[in-house]
Amino acid sequence: MSTEAQYHHDIALSTRVRLARNVENLFFPNRMSREMAEEAIISLSAPLLRAAGDGFTLMRLDQGNHLEARALVERHLISPELANSQRTRGVVLSVDERLSIMLCEEDHLRIQSFGSGLCLENCLREALRIDDLIGGAVAYAFDEHLGFLTACPTNLGTGLRASVMLHLPALTEAGLMRDIVAAVGKMGLAARGLYGEGSEAYGALYQMSNQITLGQNEEEIIGHVSNVALRVVDRERTLRARIKKSQTYEYEDRVWRAMGILKHARRLPGEEGMRLLSDLRWGVSMGDLDLPLSLLDELLEGIQPGVLTLGAMRPLRAAERDIARANYVRERLQGLH
C-alpha cells in the first residue's frame, strides 16, 4: 500500500479503476448469439489464463451458483448487471482479487483494478497492464475521434471510470451530503451509494466517480477525481474533529455503544450492522479505539447477505442471516478492545 493510500484510509476505504473495451468487428454483447459469446469468453480470457504471476481463474456466471454471483456483487468484484444477466458471461479474477475482468457484460470487457485507500494512480497502472495484455491478443474497437467504442455513449473515449469509496459519517450526520452530491456533480463527478447508481448509502458509504470519459486522457481523469476526493476527505476530517470537540459525550457514547452491541449482540439486522460498523470505524479513525481499519473493512464486506449465505453453504432466511451476522461479528471482535 502506498503512503498516500495509508494516510487516507481512515476515510477512503478503497479505489477502483475500470476500463471498458470491445473487440473490433464483433457485435456488442446484447446482440451476440450464445455461440459468439462463448467464443469471445474463450478468446478474451486466454491471455489472462496464460499469464504468470496473477494466478487468474475464469468463473462462468452462466453456469455457476447464483449465491456465489451475489456474493461477488457485494464484494464489488462484479456488477449487479453481470450477476443478473441471462446471457453467456463470465469473470476472470486474480488470486488476490485485486483484478477482476468482467466478460460480456454491457461491453466485451470491463477491466477492473482495486486497491485500499486512495490509490487511483496505482489502480490505473494495473488496469492498463491488463489492458495491454489482452490488447496484444485481440484488436480493440477504436475510432480516431471517439476513442474506444463502447455500448453506452457515456463511456466513449478512454472508457475509464475511476471511483473512490468514501466513509463520510460526519457529513452525513450534519445533513450536508445533499450539498456535497450537488457540488461534486457540478465538477463532473457523481456520488452514489454503496453499490453504485440507484443504491442506498448504508453505513455512510458513498462511491464518487467521474462522469466524463471523452475529451480527457486517463491521467487527467485520475487527477481530477483524486483532487475532488481529497477536498471531500479534508472536509469530512475537519468536521469529525469539530464534532468530537463540541459533542464529546454524544460522540463517545455513539462509538462505545456500537462496540458494546457488536461484541454482544445475538441478532444483527443488516442495516443496523452497517450503521454500527460505521460508528465503530469512525471511532477507530479518530484514534479512540485500537482496531485495525482493515478488520473493519472485512467486517463491512462479511456481513452482507450474499456473503453470509455463501459461507453457510445453504439458503438462509432473514432471521437466520441476522443470527449468522451477529455470530460472525462477535467472533471477529472477540478479545479486541
XYZ file of C-alpha atoms in Angstrom:
337
model
C 0.000 0.000 0.000
C 1.342 3.449 -0.898
C 1.961 6.174 1.667
C -0.904 8.180 0.201
C -3.263 5.197 0.488
C -2.285 4.564 4.096
C -2.733 8.215 5.019
C -6.250 8.499 3.630
C -7.526 5.038 4.524
C -9.279 6.497 7.567
C -11.863 7.979 5.180
C -11.149 6.441 1.760
C -11.889 2.728 2.083
C -10.987 1.674 -1.429
C -10.303 2.700 -5.005
C -11.450 1.134 -8.271
C -10.403 1.858 -11.845
C -12.472 0.293 -14.633
C -11.741 0.211 -18.362
C -14.479 -0.612 -20.889
C -13.271 -2.329 -24.059
C -14.810 -4.063 -27.082
C -13.392 -6.256 -29.807
C -13.281 -4.910 -33.336
C -15.877 -6.304 -35.810
C -17.795 -8.165 -33.093
C -21.384 -7.446 -32.056
C -21.897 -5.874 -28.643
C -22.899 -8.478 -26.017
C -26.608 -7.619 -26.170
C -26.623 -8.648 -29.857
C -24.327 -11.656 -29.631
C -25.557 -15.210 -30.056
C -24.693 -17.754 -27.382
C -22.055 -19.249 -29.685
C -20.459 -15.855 -30.349
C -20.373 -15.033 -26.632
C -18.830 -18.426 -25.900
C -16.039 -17.771 -28.399
C -15.496 -14.265 -27.008
C -15.144 -15.539 -23.442
C -12.596 -18.144 -24.519
C -10.510 -15.750 -26.634
C -10.575 -12.864 -24.140
C -9.751 -14.969 -21.079
C -6.948 -16.920 -22.797
C -4.215 -14.212 -22.476
C -5.041 -13.835 -18.787
C -5.074 -17.545 -18.011
C -1.704 -17.931 -19.743
C -0.129 -15.016 -17.855
C 2.174 -15.815 -14.975
C 2.110 -14.120 -11.590
C -1.516 -13.094 -11.069
C -2.985 -16.577 -10.713
C -6.046 -15.795 -12.818
C -9.076 -18.090 -12.786
C -12.158 -17.994 -15.011
C -15.590 -18.210 -13.394
C -18.565 -18.902 -15.656
C -21.519 -16.999 -14.205
C -23.991 -18.533 -16.644
C -23.113 -21.967 -15.278
C -22.408 -21.224 -11.632
C -24.153 -20.662 -8.343
C -26.427 -17.609 -8.037
C -25.380 -17.204 -4.406
C -21.747 -17.000 -5.475
C -22.605 -14.303 -8.023
C -24.469 -12.305 -5.390
C -21.504 -12.525 -3.032
C -19.220 -11.222 -5.794
C -21.517 -8.211 -6.234
C -21.450 -7.479 -2.510
C -17.671 -7.660 -2.580
C -17.720 -5.212 -5.536
C -15.915 -7.675 -7.814
C -18.691 -7.771 -10.420
C -21.648 -5.563 -11.269
C -25.277 -6.378 -10.453
C -25.920 -6.305 -14.209
C -23.412 -9.088 -14.820
C -24.761 -11.164 -11.932
C -28.388 -10.832 -13.035
C -27.919 -11.164 -16.784
C -29.287 -14.194 -18.608
C -26.601 -14.015 -21.299
C -23.488 -16.172 -21.645
C -20.981 -14.404 -19.420
C -18.079 -14.794 -17.017
C -15.442 -13.103 -14.899
C -11.692 -13.622 -14.553
C -10.304 -12.984 -11.063
C -6.730 -12.709 -9.858
C -5.790 -14.802 -6.848
C -5.656 -11.716 -4.586
C -8.923 -10.388 -6.092
C -7.332 -7.032 -6.847
C -8.076 -7.584 -10.532
C -11.479 -8.504 -11.923
C -12.204 -8.709 -15.639
C -15.898 -8.981 -16.465
C -16.626 -10.730 -19.753
C -19.707 -10.000 -21.888
C -21.415 -7.583 -19.529
C -22.524 -4.379 -21.318
C -19.181 -4.422 -23.151
C -16.985 -7.361 -24.116
C -14.508 -6.381 -21.403
C -14.725 -4.466 -18.151
C -11.202 -4.467 -16.719
C -11.253 -3.570 -13.020
C -8.362 -2.871 -10.670
C -8.883 -2.412 -6.909
C -6.802 -1.011 -4.082
C -7.108 0.014 -0.428
C -7.279 3.694 0.414
C -6.942 6.470 -2.149
C -4.627 4.958 -4.782
C -6.006 5.897 -8.201
C -2.635 6.061 -9.946
C -1.658 2.568 -8.804
C -5.008 1.136 -9.878
C -4.787 2.818 -13.280
C -1.314 1.390 -13.819
C -2.536 -2.138 -13.046
C -5.634 -1.787 -15.237
C -3.538 -0.560 -18.173
C -1.166 -3.501 -17.694
C -4.078 -5.921 -18.148
C -5.416 -3.780 -20.992
C -2.099 -4.165 -22.834
C -2.017 -7.887 -22.116
C -5.423 -8.521 -23.689
C -4.946 -5.863 -26.358
C -1.876 -7.696 -27.574
C -4.043 -10.698 -28.448
C -7.173 -9.014 -29.893
C -7.922 -5.826 -31.826
C -9.972 -3.300 -29.873
C -12.796 -1.294 -31.450
C -11.282 2.195 -31.658
C -12.055 5.407 -33.528
C -9.571 8.211 -34.082
C -12.057 10.863 -32.902
C -14.295 8.944 -30.488
C -11.626 6.800 -28.843
C -12.599 3.346 -27.568
C -16.047 2.384 -28.848
C -18.461 1.251 -26.143
C -22.032 0.015 -25.942
C -23.066 3.091 -23.937
C -22.051 6.504 -25.368
C -21.209 7.788 -21.874
C -18.152 5.504 -21.847
C -16.713 6.641 -25.205
C -13.176 8.000 -25.277
C -10.966 6.476 -22.622
C -13.656 4.041 -21.420
C -12.348 4.887 -17.931
C -14.373 5.033 -14.730
C -12.382 5.918 -11.638
C -14.152 5.651 -8.292
C -13.321 6.034 -4.627
C -15.368 4.580 -1.759
C -15.593 7.203 0.970
C -16.787 6.819 4.569
C -18.495 10.110 5.446
C -20.330 9.757 8.786
C -19.708 13.335 9.958
C -21.007 14.925 6.751
C -23.962 12.543 6.802
C -24.752 13.267 10.461
C -24.578 17.015 9.802
C -27.024 16.716 6.890
C -24.501 18.060 4.392
C -24.366 15.170 1.926
C -27.000 16.662 -0.384
C -24.793 19.740 -0.779
C -21.729 17.551 -1.335
C -23.507 15.499 -4.011
C -24.612 18.690 -5.792
C -21.135 20.236 -5.562
C -19.253 17.237 -6.967
C -21.905 16.945 -9.695
C -21.027 20.439 -10.885
C -17.409 19.271 -11.102
C -18.303 16.358 -13.372
C -18.397 13.641 -10.711
C -21.222 11.521 -9.324
C -21.660 10.493 -5.686
C -23.751 7.356 -5.186
C -24.484 4.702 -2.586
C -22.574 1.580 -1.633
C -23.362 -0.401 -4.807
C -23.377 2.439 -7.319
C -26.214 4.042 -9.227
C -29.606 3.779 -7.541
C -28.266 2.212 -4.319
C -28.516 3.466 -0.744
C -25.606 4.944 1.204
C -25.728 2.379 4.010
C -23.153 2.928 6.724
C -22.443 6.453 5.409
C -20.527 4.895 2.488
C -20.501 6.721 -0.846
C -18.933 5.977 -4.222
C -17.506 9.003 -6.005
C -16.642 8.599 -9.696
C -16.121 10.541 -12.923
C -18.962 11.021 -15.373
C -16.880 12.243 -18.320
C -14.704 9.822 -20.310
C -14.422 11.682 -23.627
C -12.150 14.687 -24.217
C -9.680 13.913 -21.433
C -6.873 11.389 -21.181
C -6.573 8.825 -18.411
C -4.143 10.834 -16.304
C -6.331 13.953 -16.444
C -9.399 11.995 -15.322
C -7.492 10.313 -12.496
C -6.036 13.618 -11.338
C -9.439 15.326 -11.313
C -11.179 12.530 -9.368
C -8.309 12.450 -6.878
C -8.387 16.222 -6.326
C -12.154 16.308 -5.744
C -12.000 13.266 -3.458
C -9.249 14.901 -1.398
C -11.380 18.018 -0.940
C -14.242 15.904 0.388
C -11.841 13.925 2.608
C -10.460 17.143 4.100
C -13.957 18.477 4.786
C -15.003 15.221 6.461
C -11.863 15.145 8.587
C -12.343 18.754 9.730
C -15.983 18.122 10.625
C -15.110 14.938 12.542
C -12.684 16.864 14.725
C -15.259 19.599 15.319
C -17.955 17.094 16.328
C -15.590 15.248 18.649
C -14.679 18.514 20.385
C -18.146 20.083 20.619
C -20.190 16.910 21.174
C -17.715 14.817 23.129
C -20.144 12.760 25.199
C -22.561 12.183 22.336
C -19.700 11.100 20.050
C -18.062 8.824 22.628
C -21.380 7.252 23.605
C -22.117 6.524 19.948
C -18.750 4.862 19.357
C -18.627 2.788 22.554
C -22.296 1.842 22.309
C -21.571 0.471 18.833
C -18.669 -1.575 20.204
C -20.792 -2.936 23.040
C -23.670 -4.001 20.813
C -21.440 -5.551 18.165
C -19.440 -7.553 20.751
C -22.530 -8.956 22.446
C -25.491 -8.940 20.023
C -27.099 -12.292 19.203
C -29.136 -10.950 16.293
C -27.946 -8.213 13.953
C -30.096 -6.941 11.063
C -28.122 -5.823 8.037
C -28.908 -2.105 8.098
C -28.199 -1.882 11.835
C -24.935 -3.751 11.334
C -23.806 -1.282 8.680
C -24.690 1.677 10.907
C -22.889 0.259 13.958
C -19.772 -0.679 11.973
C -19.799 2.826 10.521
C -19.761 4.266 14.060
C -17.014 1.838 15.054
C -14.890 2.819 12.064
C -15.405 6.465 12.963
C -14.032 5.828 16.446
C -11.053 3.871 15.126
C -10.179 6.554 12.574
C -10.233 9.185 15.350
C -7.784 7.133 17.430
C -10.265 6.294 20.192
C -10.408 2.554 19.508
C -7.426 0.315 18.858
C -8.635 -1.828 15.967
C -7.112 -2.239 12.504
C -9.091 -0.464 9.785
C -8.512 -3.493 7.565
C -10.558 -5.595 10.024
C -13.476 -3.177 9.800
C -13.281 -3.237 6.004
C -13.522 -7.037 6.168
C -16.486 -6.847 8.552
C -18.369 -4.432 6.291
C -17.974 -6.924 3.462
C -18.524 -10.060 5.553
C -21.929 -9.046 6.957
C -23.566 -8.714 3.527
C -26.474 -11.145 2.908
C -24.939 -12.979 -0.033
C -21.556 -13.394 1.633
C -23.188 -14.807 4.778
C -25.391 -17.154 2.768
C -22.456 -18.377 0.692
C -20.489 -19.021 3.885
C -23.344 -21.102 5.281
C -23.452 -23.095 2.008
C -27.249 -23.160 2.149
C -30.124 -20.681 1.755
C -30.750 -18.616 4.882
C -33.965 -16.945 5.963
C -33.706 -13.297 7.052
C -33.787 -14.231 10.752
C -31.064 -16.826 10.227
C -28.899 -14.244 8.457
C -29.320 -11.864 11.391
C -28.063 -14.576 13.763
C -25.187 -15.535 11.441
C -24.238 -11.859 11.069
C -24.107 -11.343 14.843
C -22.056 -14.524 15.325
C -19.595 -13.513 12.610
C -19.008 -10.045 14.065
C -18.697 -11.310 17.662
C -16.125 -13.908 16.653
C -14.013 -11.351 14.789
C -14.138 -8.852 17.665
C -13.503 -11.400 20.399
C -10.559 -10.420 22.589
C -10.191 -6.996 20.925
C -10.616 -3.690 22.766
